[in-house]
Amino acid sequence: MNNNIVYALYDDDDILLTSVKKMKEKNLNVKEVYTPFPVHGLDKVLELKETRMAITAFIYGCIGLTFGSVLIYYIMISGEYKSWPMNIGGKPNFTFFKNLPSFVPVLFELTVMFAGHLMSLTYFYRCKLFPGSQETSPDPRTTDDKFLVEIEHENFKEVEKFLKTTGAIEIKKKDDK
Amino acid sequence: MFQLNKKLHLTSISMIAIGLLSLVIGFMSDAHSTWTNLLFNNYFFLGISLFAVVFVAIQYVAEAGWSTVFKRVPEAMMAFLPYAGIIMLFIVIAAVMHWNHIYHWLEPGIMDPNEPNYDKIIAGKEPYLNAPFFLIRSIVYVIIWIYCARKLRQLSIKGDLEGDIGERSFFKGLRVSGWFLVFFAVTSCTAAWDWIMSIDTHWFSTLFGWYIFSEWATIGFTTILLIALFLQKTGYLPDLNDSHIHDLGKFIFAFSIVWTYMWFSQFMLIWYANIPEEVTYFMQRIEQSNYSFLFWFSMVINFVVPLIMLMSRDAKRNKTILVIVSTVILIGHWINSYLLFAPGTLFEHGHLGLLEVGVFLGFIGLFIQIVSRTLSKTSVEIKSHPYLDESKHLHT
Amino acid sequence: MHKESRIRDPLIDGNKTFHDITVEVAYPVEGKANKYWWTLFGLSVILMLWGFGCIAYTIGTGIGVWGLNKTINWAWDITNFVWWIGIGHAGTLISAVLLLFRQKWRMAINRSAEAMTIFGVIQAGLFPLIHMGRPWLAYWVFPIPNQYGSLWVNFNSPLLWDVFAISTYLTVSTVFWYIGLIPDFAMIRDRVNEKINPLKKKLYSLLSFGWSGRAKHWQRFEEVSLVLAGLATPLVFSVHSIVSMDFATSVIPGWHTTIFPPYFVLGALFSGFAMVETLLIIVRKVVNMEAYITIKHIEYMNVIILFTGSMVGIAYITELFMAWYSGVEFEQYAFLNRATGPYWWAYASMMTCNVVIPQLYWIYKIRTNIIATFVLSIFVNIGMWFERFVIIVTSLHRDFLPSSWTMFSPTFVDIGIFLGTIGFFFVLFLMYARTFPVVAQAEMKTILKSSGSEFKKIDNEQ
């Protein structure tokens, strides 16, 4: 285990943002930041990669659309349904495309259902969120009003001195918890 | 101060010349189809300039701050409203005077049971569809729309001179916008019934007014974006940043979907119920070979192109993609506008040809001239507005 | 970074800090229920049980215990179904559409509005379920291979579209709601003392899925919320459009009209916002949320009610006009009968409550008055119930065959089930108000600096 971890606690999102910027400038290794709410611009400062959640939603949506089309095609046009042909409003099931207007609603709903649910599941999986998952924040106040930065350090004294100038309200080592 | 560059100035002037030439050729060869040609092209630009007023008004009542920096763009587009309005009134007067035969129900004798061309259903609509009332309605719409547009424009200029944050003019504008939107909500529907739906006199659709509005919104947003991008490129809008462009892109994306939703709701319900009175409207467009391709083609490009190309965030911030998609949408809706008018007036004889394109170019030229002249009257940048600061710092 | 025009009113009253928001949002969960809560809860439970009894009676005896007859084969049940679904719409609108429009005021009310959505859709779902007569065979509505032969559901039927629309809507809204709830559950979890209340700690630990507020998680959280909002917006439009298509795809005069999809959506938002107001005006008082759900929030909601109410009014007039304009005599009669026939009173109530009364919101004093808003919101709820009743019953009761013309009157079972769903809805909502964070506190904290009243004062002085 790496014990060279220091926690700096802040009580304001703007101060946090400028401090993290300064830490990055000083080439400190910022391991993680815990915040009570999404701080606008923090991901840029931390140089986090752009998340690809939206892309997954798009892919899942395409899968849903394909699934819906195949399902409806099988049931209404090609498959076993043939033995029970139905003529609804003068529209017998000749081809998929001639009946498409009445398939659109279900195709749309299936697209949304796949995109919405599978993306949410991906989100839970990627963030390791599930019932029974344990909280990892070192300080419970980070869900209330405090912002915690986890930094790897070489020399505690030096880092502490620097962190104090940035406006941290509490600084402590990981082991003296 | 904005100044149109020489090249564009000359281009737009020659476009106007092409438009006038097309009209002259058209009227000499086939007057009937040229009236339709003029009407649908004018409708298209009427929609764009009228939507500009709606946009400005909505920004007031919705307390929207983001759009303030490019407020002069829709305001300049509003300046085209009197021109489109007057051409519209000209067509309406011509129809009433029987110079053209666009509105079938204006034919003499059609509502007279003793005449051979008597039509019982059309006669039943006489209390609403009669020449004097039709004319009065058209004049009232156009005058009040233009009045509100001028008022909003004046207040906007006044706000700039007021200094500080221009609060007083802002709240006055808010009130004008509220009244305008109430008037518009009713008249956008009735105008769509009068000028467009009554061409297919027997046909009716309750959704029609909202369907037309969704089209106006789509082409309106597209035009706002194109002009804003042009002004940004030529350096007149330094405060316009990617976030504004992104937001406009979102609106184009969203309204393309709204338009499709309206299109689908109207089409699907009529297709599904298959009632003869209603379904003829779509039969005319789908079964006739001169319209069927355009019908499906415009529907597909108006929906699929923005859906696929503008879905991602990066695309909505990419100016090249935005310009391509905007152009495609404008053409798609232009074709769709043609299909609102032509099948009911020209039946199997209509075809979208060079003369239609010529008149379209003429309107574009005139539009560029009017908009650039209005832009050059005041500074393109806003000086004082309550939301100016918010808009400048828009960051999403 | 927190630039906001000074003409904008603050959305958070009082001199609040981040910590104050935490404490005040957690208060109803941590504190004890007062006697108003218990009274309301007790009443709701009684209503709910009465409704369940009526449902049991219906299932045991058959649909014949309802007031339906051969001519009017759809009435009370579908009216309630559409009414509840409509109420559900405001929640998704507030959380999804207003998120896309960057409306900060949504943050105070989206949690409760979404809860209302989910509870409303549950009530709505009950009606088709019990109307099946044999609800244990409800799974037959899904396209599942079966052993009875090659029988499948019919994808041409709007009723099947409803199955897909409502199940998608219910589940996606729930997921959307829950993803937003996770950080707030984590906040409550971290405030519970494990020694004093180990069970509660355990419960909220489970509910919060181990949320820790890492930067990467927040980044994903925001994107997921945005995408879900983008998906939920067309979804909410589609759901009520599809509900309207149950009627509009038919050839019944008064049902078959093209304006139905958007008009139903607007009507749904209208009734949904009215119900949000009814609930939140009570909630803000009972759980001390007045600083977060301010008069400004109520005014904004009233403006939306005014807008949607007027649009619905335009749709009524359009329908009326087009019925005459169409020249189709059946169309014309259907609307004449609606307005002047034996159900004129239902039509008149609908017009009064939905079109005339909301116009009072043009007056500033009324739209910023809490009592007036509460009363008006009840009127809208009633009016929107009548709207569905008018559409459904008056179009059916005088059909193409005058010999089968008849009237509809609900039985005590019909009324009992409807009251039961109101009870059930309030039971769910009241339980929610005591166990869930009723305001999206994490999001609320992000706007404190731009929209908090003290922060705004400092900004304006500079």
XYZ file of N, CA and C in Angstrom, chain A residues 52-66 114-115 118:
54
model
N -17.826 8.421 -22.306
C -18.417 7.918 -23.538
C -19.819 7.350 -23.315
N -20.457 7.810 -22.234
C -21.793 7.293 -21.922
C -22.778 7.536 -23.068
N -22.689 8.728 -23.666
C -23.642 9.058 -24.725
C -23.472 8.137 -25.922
N -22.214 7.768 -26.190
C -21.967 6.880 -27.330
C -22.575 5.509 -27.067
N -22.423 5.051 -25.820
C -23.018 3.744 -25.511
C -24.532 3.815 -25.708
N -25.132 4.949 -25.281
C -26.586 5.081 -25.436
C -26.967 4.980 -26.904
N -26.163 5.597 -27.759
C -26.458 5.558 -29.191
C -26.408 4.123 -29.709
N -25.359 3.410 -29.278
C -25.220 2.025 -29.745
C -26.382 1.167 -29.244
N -26.713 1.332 -27.955
C -27.826 0.545 -27.407
C -29.125 0.880 -28.127
N -29.294 2.165 -28.454
C -30.495 2.571 -29.183
C -30.580 1.870 -30.527
N -29.443 1.794 -31.224
C -29.432 1.103 -32.513
C -29.795 -0.358 -32.333
N -29.257 -0.957 -31.260
C -29.589 -2.366 -31.011
C -31.093 -2.508 -30.771
N -31.648 -1.596 -29.983
C -33.083 -1.646 -29.692
C -33.907 -1.532 -30.955
N -33.503 -0.624 -31.837
C -34.234 -0.425 -33.088
C -34.184 -1.692 -33.945
N -32.996 -2.282 -34.016
C -32.849 -3.508 -34.797
C -33.680 -4.629 -34.189
N -34.201 0.426 -24.785
C -32.860 -0.154 -24.814
C -31.813 0.897 -24.465
N -31.916 2.052 -25.105
C -30.896 3.077 -24.878
C -30.886 3.498 -23.420
N -30.016 0.241 -20.853
C -28.668 -0.319 -20.962
C -27.610 0.732 -20.649
